[in-house]
Short mmCIF file of C-alpha atoms in Angstrom, two decimals:
data_model
loop_
_atom_site.label_atom_id
_atom_site.label_comp_id
_atom_site.label_asym_id
_atom_site.label_seq_id
_atom_site.Cartn_x
_atom_site.Cartn_y
_atom_site.Cartn_z
CA MET A 1 -30.95 -118.86 30.09
CA TRP A 2 -33.26 -115.97 28.77
CA VAL A 3 -30.64 -112.96 29.41
CA THR A 4 -28.00 -115.20 28.12
CA LEU A 5 -29.29 -116.13 24.88
CA VAL A 6 -30.12 -112.52 24.14
CA THR A 7 -26.94 -111.81 24.77
CA MET A 8 -25.08 -114.23 22.67
CA ARG A 9 -27.74 -113.32 19.86
CA TYR A 10 -26.52 -109.57 19.99
CA LEU A 11 -23.29 -110.22 20.69
CA PRO A 12 -22.16 -110.42 17.28
CA ALA A 13 -23.75 -106.41 16.94
CA VAL A 14 -22.22 -105.66 20.12
CA ALA A 15 -18.28 -106.81 19.16
CA ALA A 16 -19.22 -104.67 15.71
CA LEU A 17 -19.94 -101.29 17.57
CA LEU A 18 -16.68 -101.65 19.91
CA LEU A 19 -15.05 -102.00 16.43
CA LEU A 20 -16.58 -99.03 14.80
CA PRO A 21 -13.29 -96.50 15.84
CA LEU A 22 -11.17 -98.58 14.02
CA VAL A 23 -13.04 -98.84 10.86
CA PRO A 24 -11.51 -96.84 8.19
CA ALA A 25 -13.17 -93.51 6.77
CA THR A 26 -14.12 -93.74 3.27
CA ALA A 27 -13.13 -91.36 0.53
CA ASN A 28 -16.25 -89.31 1.29
CA ALA A 29 -15.08 -88.51 4.53
CA ALA A 30 -11.70 -87.06 3.71
CA PRO A 31 -10.85 -83.50 4.55
CA SER A 32 -11.10 -80.91 1.86
CA GLY A 33 -8.51 -77.97 2.23
CA THR A 34 -4.44 -77.71 1.26
CA TYR A 35 -2.49 -79.86 3.31
CA TYR A 36 1.05 -80.89 3.55
CA ILE A 37 1.41 -84.51 3.27
CA THR A 38 4.06 -85.97 6.02
CA SER A 39 5.29 -89.17 6.73
CA VAL A 40 4.51 -90.57 10.15
CA ARG A 41 8.22 -92.70 10.40
CA THR A 42 10.29 -90.13 8.87
CA GLY A 43 8.87 -86.66 9.08
CA LEU A 44 9.37 -86.10 5.29
CA ASN A 45 6.94 -84.43 3.02
CA VAL A 46 5.30 -85.50 -0.10
CA ALA A 47 6.62 -83.17 -3.37
CA GLN A 48 5.87 -83.10 -6.76
CA SER A 49 9.28 -84.17 -8.24
CA GLY A 50 8.89 -83.66 -11.91
CA THR A 51 6.41 -86.10 -13.39
CA GLY A 52 6.43 -88.04 -10.51
CA VAL A 53 6.43 -87.40 -6.28
CA ALA A 54 9.23 -87.96 -3.71
CA LEU A 55 9.62 -87.58 -0.50
CA HIS A 56 11.59 -84.24 0.56
CA ARG A 57 12.33 -82.32 3.59
CA PRO A 58 9.80 -80.02 4.77
CA LYS A 59 10.39 -76.79 3.42
CA GLY A 60 7.14 -74.59 3.49
CA ASN A 61 5.75 -73.50 0.23
CA GLU A 62 9.21 -73.53 -1.72
CA ASP A 63 9.42 -76.71 -2.95
CA HIS A 64 6.07 -78.08 -4.20
CA GLN A 65 4.90 -79.70 -1.19
CA GLN A 66 1.48 -78.08 -0.75
CA TRP A 67 -1.54 -80.25 -1.90
CA ARG A 68 -5.21 -79.63 -2.50
CA LEU A 69 -7.49 -82.29 -1.38
CA SER A 70 -10.79 -83.03 -2.44
CA ASP A 71 -12.84 -85.59 -3.63
CA GLY A 72 -9.79 -88.08 -3.00
CA ARG A 73 -7.72 -86.09 -4.99
CA PHE A 74 -4.80 -84.56 -4.62
CA GLU A 75 -3.78 -81.48 -6.69
CA ASN A 76 -0.51 -79.68 -6.26
CA THR A 77 -1.17 -76.11 -5.77
CA ASP A 78 2.14 -75.14 -8.19
CA SER A 79 0.68 -76.88 -10.85
CA PRO A 80 -2.96 -76.67 -11.33
CA GLY A 81 -5.01 -79.34 -12.46
CA GLN A 82 -1.80 -81.88 -11.85
CA CYS A 83 -3.01 -84.69 -9.21
CA ILE A 84 -1.34 -87.64 -8.09
CA THR A 85 -2.53 -90.66 -9.89
CA ARG A 86 -2.48 -94.43 -8.17
CA GLN A 87 0.54 -95.31 -10.11
CA LEU A 88 2.19 -92.32 -8.32
CA THR A 89 2.92 -89.95 -11.51
CA MET A 90 1.62 -86.67 -12.02
CA GLY A 91 -1.89 -86.26 -14.31
CA SER A 92 -4.64 -84.53 -15.26
CA CYS A 93 -7.11 -84.41 -12.26
CA SER A 94 -9.87 -84.97 -14.64
CA GLN A 95 -8.42 -88.70 -14.97
CA GLY A 96 -10.35 -91.46 -12.82
CA ASP A 97 -6.86 -92.82 -11.65
CA THR A 98 -6.39 -89.70 -9.41
CA VAL A 99 -9.03 -90.66 -7.23
CA HIS A 100 -7.68 -92.14 -3.82
CA GLU A 101 -9.68 -93.45 -0.78
CA PRO A 102 -8.15 -91.78 2.42
CA ARG A 103 -8.73 -94.26 5.47
CA GLN A 104 -8.60 -92.38 8.78
CA PHE A 105 -7.01 -93.98 11.45
CA GLY A 106 -7.14 -91.24 14.55
CA ASP A 107 -5.04 -88.35 13.49
CA GLN A 108 -3.33 -90.49 10.84
CA TRP A 109 -4.20 -91.72 6.76
CA GLU A 110 -3.61 -94.03 4.67
CA PHE A 111 -4.21 -93.39 0.89
CA PHE A 112 -1.30 -94.60 -0.89
CA GLY A 113 2.39 -96.17 -0.42
CA LEU A 114 5.23 -93.84 -1.45
CA GLY A 115 8.46 -96.39 -1.06
CA SER A 116 7.97 -98.10 2.40
CA GLU A 117 5.85 -95.30 4.02
CA THR A 118 1.82 -95.89 4.31
CA ARG A 119 0.95 -93.73 7.07
CA TRP A 120 0.71 -90.02 6.69
CA TYR A 121 -0.20 -86.98 8.53
CA LEU A 122 -2.69 -84.28 6.76
CA THR A 123 -1.28 -80.99 8.62
CA PRO A 124 -3.55 -78.04 6.83
CA VAL A 125 -1.13 -75.51 5.27
CA VAL A 126 -3.22 -72.53 6.98
CA ASN A 127 -2.63 -72.11 10.66
CA ARG A 128 -5.00 -73.37 12.92
CA THR A 129 -4.62 -71.51 16.44
CA GLU A 130 -6.50 -70.68 19.18
CA PRO A 131 -5.81 -67.82 22.18
CA MET A 132 -3.24 -68.44 24.42
CA PRO A 133 -4.74 -69.75 27.75
CA GLN A 134 -4.04 -67.34 30.94
CA ASP A 135 -2.29 -70.29 32.80
CA PRO A 136 -0.34 -72.25 29.36
CA ARG A 137 1.43 -75.37 29.62
CA LEU A 138 5.05 -75.24 29.47
CA ASP A 139 4.74 -77.10 25.64
CA GLN A 140 2.18 -73.98 24.87
CA MET A 141 4.72 -71.38 25.60
CA THR A 142 7.80 -70.24 23.90
CA PHE A 143 11.28 -69.07 25.01
CA LEU A 144 13.79 -66.53 23.52
CA THR A 145 17.10 -69.15 23.23
CA ALA A 146 20.36 -67.67 22.78
CA HIS A 147 22.60 -70.37 20.79
CA ASN A 148 26.34 -70.68 22.21
CA ALA A 149 25.20 -68.29 24.72
CA TYR A 150 28.71 -68.42 26.69
CA ALA A 151 30.39 -67.09 23.17
CA ASN A 152 29.96 -63.57 23.76
CA GLY A 153 33.12 -62.53 24.59
CA VAL A 154 32.28 -60.43 27.69
CA ASP A 155 31.97 -63.27 30.21
CA GLY A 156 35.49 -64.74 29.09
CA GLY A 157 37.04 -66.03 26.68
CA PHE A 158 35.70 -69.58 24.46
CA ALA A 159 38.38 -70.08 22.04
CA PRO A 160 41.93 -69.28 20.82
CA PRO A 161 42.12 -65.48 20.31
CA PHE A 162 42.09 -65.81 16.18
CA ILE A 163 38.81 -67.65 16.93
CA ASN A 164 37.13 -65.24 19.56
CA LEU A 165 36.07 -62.78 16.72
CA ALA A 166 33.05 -65.10 16.05
CA LYS A 167 30.86 -64.33 18.81
CA ASN A 168 27.47 -66.11 18.55
CA GLN A 169 26.56 -63.50 21.16
CA THR A 170 27.96 -60.02 22.09
CA ARG A 171 26.23 -59.70 25.52
CA GLY A 172 26.98 -61.66 29.06
CA ILE A 173 24.63 -63.98 30.43
CA VAL A 174 23.33 -61.65 33.06
CA GLN A 175 22.62 -59.09 30.34
CA GLN A 176 21.10 -61.78 28.46
CA LEU A 177 18.88 -62.52 31.70
CA ASN A 178 17.81 -58.73 31.86
CA ASP A 179 17.36 -58.51 28.09
CA GLY A 180 14.67 -61.61 28.18
CA VAL A 181 16.55 -64.53 27.16
CA ARG A 182 15.10 -67.94 28.96
CA GLY A 183 16.83 -70.67 26.99
CA PHE A 184 20.91 -71.08 27.29
CA MET A 185 22.81 -73.56 25.12
CA LEU A 186 26.15 -73.87 26.74
CA ASP A 187 28.86 -75.84 25.40
CA ILE A 188 31.08 -77.79 28.05
CA HIS A 189 34.51 -79.47 27.86
CA GLN A 190 36.28 -81.40 30.29
CA THR A 191 39.85 -80.11 31.29
CA PRO A 192 41.52 -80.52 34.94
CA ASP A 193 39.83 -77.75 35.67
CA GLY A 194 36.32 -79.37 35.32
CA ALA A 195 33.72 -78.50 32.96
CA ILE A 196 34.66 -75.40 30.85
CA LEU A 197 32.68 -73.36 28.29
CA CYS A 198 34.33 -73.53 25.33
CA HIS A 199 34.40 -74.46 21.35
CA ASN A 200 35.51 -77.49 20.18
CA SER A 201 38.52 -77.70 22.48
CA CYS A 202 39.48 -75.38 25.94
CA THR A 203 43.36 -75.46 24.56
CA LEU A 204 44.67 -71.63 24.38
CA VAL A 205 41.14 -70.46 25.66
CA SER A 206 42.38 -67.18 27.69
CA LYS A 207 40.27 -66.52 31.05
CA PRO A 208 38.15 -69.59 30.76
CA VAL A 209 34.44 -69.78 32.14
CA ALA A 210 33.53 -72.85 34.13
CA LEU A 211 30.24 -74.39 33.76
CA ASN A 212 28.93 -73.53 37.77
CA VAL A 213 29.66 -69.83 37.22
CA ASP A 214 27.30 -69.16 34.20
CA VAL A 215 24.42 -71.88 36.00
CA GLN A 216 25.24 -69.82 39.07
CA ARG A 217 24.14 -66.84 37.47
CA ILE A 218 21.00 -68.35 36.30
CA VAL A 219 20.35 -69.52 39.63
CA ASP A 220 20.83 -66.35 41.34
CA PHE A 221 18.62 -64.24 38.50
CA LEU A 222 15.82 -66.95 39.32
CA ARG A 223 15.89 -66.45 42.89
CA ASN A 224 15.58 -62.52 42.76
CA ASN A 225 12.66 -63.12 39.89
CA ARG A 226 10.38 -65.60 41.27
CA SER A 227 8.02 -65.86 38.24
CA GLU A 228 10.74 -66.60 35.72
CA ILE A 229 11.29 -69.94 33.82
CA VAL A 230 14.93 -70.74 32.37
CA THR A 231 16.19 -73.57 30.25
CA VAL A 232 19.80 -74.83 29.76
CA PHE A 233 20.59 -77.25 27.08
CA LEU A 234 24.10 -78.71 27.29
CA GLU A 235 26.28 -79.93 24.24
CA ASP A 236 28.10 -82.55 27.08
CA TYR A 237 31.59 -83.53 26.14
CA VAL A 238 32.22 -84.07 30.13
CA SER A 239 31.84 -87.51 32.40
CA ALA A 240 28.81 -87.90 34.26
CA ASP A 241 31.14 -87.24 37.65
CA VAL A 242 32.92 -83.93 36.23
CA LEU A 243 29.04 -82.92 35.34
CA ARG A 244 28.07 -83.82 38.67
CA GLY A 245 31.05 -82.24 40.84
CA GLU A 246 30.19 -79.08 38.73
CA LEU A 247 26.62 -78.58 39.33
CA ARG A 248 27.23 -79.34 43.13
CA ARG A 249 29.31 -76.26 43.22
CA VAL A 250 26.06 -74.37 42.45
CA GLN A 251 24.28 -72.73 45.51
CA GLY A 252 20.35 -73.28 45.60
CA LEU A 253 20.40 -75.18 42.41
CA ASN A 254 18.60 -78.33 44.02
CA ASP A 255 15.85 -75.70 44.99
CA VAL A 256 14.96 -74.56 41.50
CA LEU A 257 15.90 -77.61 39.15
CA TYR A 258 12.86 -79.10 37.75
CA ARG A 259 13.07 -82.99 37.23
CA ALA A 260 10.21 -83.60 35.15
CA GLU A 261 8.33 -86.08 37.79
CA GLY A 262 5.21 -87.39 36.14
CA VAL A 263 4.81 -85.41 32.87
CA ARG A 264 5.18 -88.99 31.03
CA GLU A 265 1.79 -89.49 33.23
CA ASN A 266 0.59 -86.05 33.32
CA GLY A 267 1.89 -84.12 30.45
CA TRP A 268 3.94 -80.83 31.27
CA PRO A 269 2.76 -78.38 33.90
CA THR A 270 1.47 -75.32 33.70
CA ARG A 271 3.39 -71.68 34.32
CA SER A 272 1.81 -71.33 37.53
CA GLN A 273 2.45 -74.75 38.89
CA LEU A 274 6.05 -74.34 38.13
CA VAL A 275 6.15 -71.19 39.64
CA SER A 276 4.26 -72.63 42.68
CA ALA A 277 6.70 -75.46 43.28
CA ASN A 278 9.47 -72.94 42.82
CA LYS A 279 10.92 -75.53 39.89
CA ARG A 280 12.07 -73.47 37.18
CA LEU A 281 15.11 -74.22 35.84
CA ILE A 282 15.25 -76.94 33.48
CA ILE A 283 18.76 -78.53 32.36
CA PHE A 284 18.92 -80.79 28.95
CA THR A 285 21.75 -82.72 28.15
CA ASP A 286 22.76 -84.08 24.66
CA HIS A 287 24.61 -86.98 26.36
CA GLY A 288 24.00 -90.17 26.17
CA LYS A 289 22.78 -92.06 29.37
CA ASP A 290 25.18 -93.11 31.63
CA GLY A 291 23.74 -92.19 35.37
CA ARG A 292 24.04 -87.90 34.91
CA GLU A 293 20.56 -87.99 35.05
CA ASP A 294 20.75 -88.81 39.13
CA SER A 295 22.11 -85.28 39.22
CA GLY A 296 19.03 -83.71 37.51
CA VAL A 297 19.78 -83.09 34.07
CA LEU A 298 17.34 -84.63 31.52
CA TYR A 299 18.51 -86.59 28.26
CA GLN A 300 17.11 -84.47 25.65
CA LYS A 301 16.30 -86.75 23.14
CA ASP A 302 13.85 -88.16 25.59
CA TRP A 303 11.96 -85.06 26.06
CA THR A 304 12.13 -82.86 23.10
CA VAL A 305 12.48 -82.77 19.28
CA GLU A 306 15.15 -80.32 17.27
CA ASN A 307 15.64 -79.49 13.92
CA HIS A 308 19.01 -79.52 12.11
CA TRP A 309 21.53 -76.84 13.57
CA SER A 310 22.43 -74.96 10.28
CA MET A 311 20.40 -72.79 7.66
CA GLY A 312 23.66 -72.79 5.86
CA SER A 313 27.12 -70.61 5.68
CA GLY A 314 27.55 -67.02 7.18
CA LEU A 315 26.67 -65.17 3.99
CA GLY A 316 24.48 -66.07 1.13
CA THR A 317 21.25 -67.29 0.66
CA SER A 318 20.14 -69.67 3.73
CA ASP A 319 18.07 -72.86 3.48
CA TRP A 320 14.95 -72.64 5.60
CA SER A 321 13.96 -76.36 5.45
CA CYS A 322 13.04 -77.78 8.81
CA TYR A 323 13.55 -81.44 9.38
CA SER A 324 15.12 -83.48 12.53
CA ARG A 325 18.51 -83.27 13.99
CA TRP A 326 17.74 -86.78 14.70
CA ASP A 327 17.10 -89.15 11.98
CA GLU A 328 15.47 -91.67 14.64
CA LYS A 329 13.22 -88.83 15.91
CA PRO A 330 11.11 -86.97 13.49
CA LEU A 331 9.81 -83.50 14.61
CA THR A 332 6.35 -85.08 14.16
CA ALA A 333 6.88 -87.08 17.28
CA THR A 334 4.71 -87.40 19.67
CA GLY A 335 3.21 -89.97 22.71
CA THR A 336 2.18 -89.89 25.96
CA PHE A 337 3.34 -86.21 26.20
CA GLN A 338 4.35 -83.47 23.53
CA PRO A 339 8.01 -83.06 23.26
CA LEU A 340 9.07 -79.47 23.65
CA PHE A 341 10.14 -78.46 19.94
CA VAL A 342 13.54 -76.51 19.77
CA MET A 343 13.76 -74.46 16.84
CA ASN A 344 17.24 -73.75 15.79
CA HIS A 345 17.75 -70.37 13.26
CA PHE A 346 20.91 -69.66 12.92
CA ARG A 347 24.16 -69.91 10.00
CA ASP A 348 27.59 -71.95 10.46
CA VAL A 349 29.70 -68.78 11.22
CA PRO A 350 27.66 -65.19 12.89
CA PHE A 351 27.87 -62.45 11.14
CA GLY A 352 25.70 -59.33 11.98
CA SER A 353 24.01 -58.45 8.99
CA THR A 354 23.12 -61.69 8.30
CA ALA A 355 21.97 -62.31 11.71
CA THR A 356 19.92 -59.43 11.47
CA ALA A 357 18.19 -60.60 8.25
CA ASP A 358 17.54 -63.97 9.48
CA ASN A 359 16.35 -62.84 13.02
CA SER A 360 13.66 -60.31 11.30
CA LYS A 361 12.20 -63.52 9.20
CA LEU A 362 12.25 -65.71 12.18
CA ALA A 363 8.43 -65.62 13.23
CA ASN A 364 7.92 -66.23 9.27
CA ARG A 365 9.84 -69.41 9.54
CA ALA A 366 8.56 -70.95 12.59
CA GLN A 367 5.12 -70.38 11.43
CA GLN A 368 4.74 -71.16 7.86
CA PHE A 369 7.63 -73.80 7.38
CA CYS A 370 8.79 -75.71 11.16
CA GLN A 371 5.60 -75.25 12.77
CA PRO A 372 3.53 -77.32 10.20
CA ALA A 373 6.87 -79.55 9.57
CA ALA A 374 6.62 -80.44 13.24
CA ARG A 375 2.96 -80.45 13.87
CA LYS A 376 3.90 -78.35 16.83
CA LYS A 377 4.49 -75.02 17.94
CA PRO A 378 8.25 -74.31 18.53
CA ASN A 379 8.94 -73.80 22.24
CA TYR A 380 12.46 -72.45 22.21
CA LEU A 381 13.52 -70.15 19.37
CA SER A 382 17.62 -70.15 19.55
CA VAL A 383 19.33 -67.36 17.40
CA ASP A 384 22.78 -66.09 17.11
CA LEU A 385 23.18 -62.33 17.93
CA TYR A 386 19.34 -62.27 19.78
CA HIS A 387 19.42 -58.36 20.13
CA LEU A 388 19.51 -58.09 16.31
CA GLY A 389 16.33 -58.39 13.84
CA ASN A 390 14.23 -58.41 16.49
CA ALA A 391 13.67 -61.73 17.92
CA ALA A 392 12.25 -61.15 21.06
CA GLN A 393 9.07 -59.91 18.66
CA ALA A 394 8.71 -63.32 16.89
CA VAL A 395 8.85 -64.67 20.42
CA GLN A 396 5.84 -62.44 21.90
CA GLN A 397 4.22 -63.31 18.43
CA LEU A 398 4.52 -66.70 19.35
CA ASN A 399 3.29 -66.47 22.77
CA SER A 400 0.01 -65.10 21.87
CA TYR A 401 -1.84 -68.47 20.32
CA VAL A 402 -1.99 -72.39 21.15
CA TYR A 403 -1.31 -74.04 17.39
CA ARG A 404 -3.50 -76.66 16.86
CA PRO A 405 -2.55 -79.39 13.64
#
């Protein structure tokens, strides 16, 4: 009885202790430093907009989106002395109503509401990194990826002759593999001959190439290079039956095909685990679930996040903003495992001079724009004309560290 009474006596205190992790932090516990303020729900950033604030697409340091946080005040780095008031206007930081009370909930914060958004990430503007582990997980690695890898003018035709001039790549799949490309974006369309690689329509395509031909090239490469990992991204316009039939024609595919078993429970495997199991080819499809996953392909929206595919037209200035391709899934999305981040870095139309300039800035955009926008390091850097602008150097740079938001 005494034990029971003592237990009952202290039960409120015990319950209070159990609830401590859920108690919001006070303003005094709020971090100091320079941050992006990102909506948890949408992935949009708080930006100074005239005399107020608004939610904009993440754009690094180009759109008044960096905020210096100190003592509960949010000062815009582009407007020294100007802070966010409780009325969500910009006012002198000396005003009392510029002091907010950030409350922390895990890696999320509450301090003001903007529209329907009340939960925020605070992502440091200065990247926080750690050295790359000796045996990194798949979500810690970065791979050079060829946008429209099939549209190269070497392996075969991909569009009517008058469009074949606008090649996304100028080297065939085999040479791309030998050059270090490890991600391949392929468009497939349905024809009486099966799944054919082409742009928009396969009508009038000269020397069409079937999907199984390029996948076989990749499987043969993996057979001869036992430590390599390759990923294929399908822009998929064929039926599930056609895709299954096409993949059945690839000899040795099932020996190397990775099906992501256990990832939801345990996270992504390490490089050595993939190599040891000999499961070194990942195939994603953007096609909705209709049973095609039975053939071993993975529905991309379930496993990745991806930024909008275009930086603008083929010439002129580019748009470096980094926001999700899918409105319903922000780049910051996470869960029981870390989604792989596919970073697109190309224009609507490929031109050699533009691709050279863009690719030379690939590491800068990845680290200063897209990495904080996603709160994760890009795992696939997708570019046009990958051999120009030294995109491989950007991949090497990202593979030297692990990013910590």
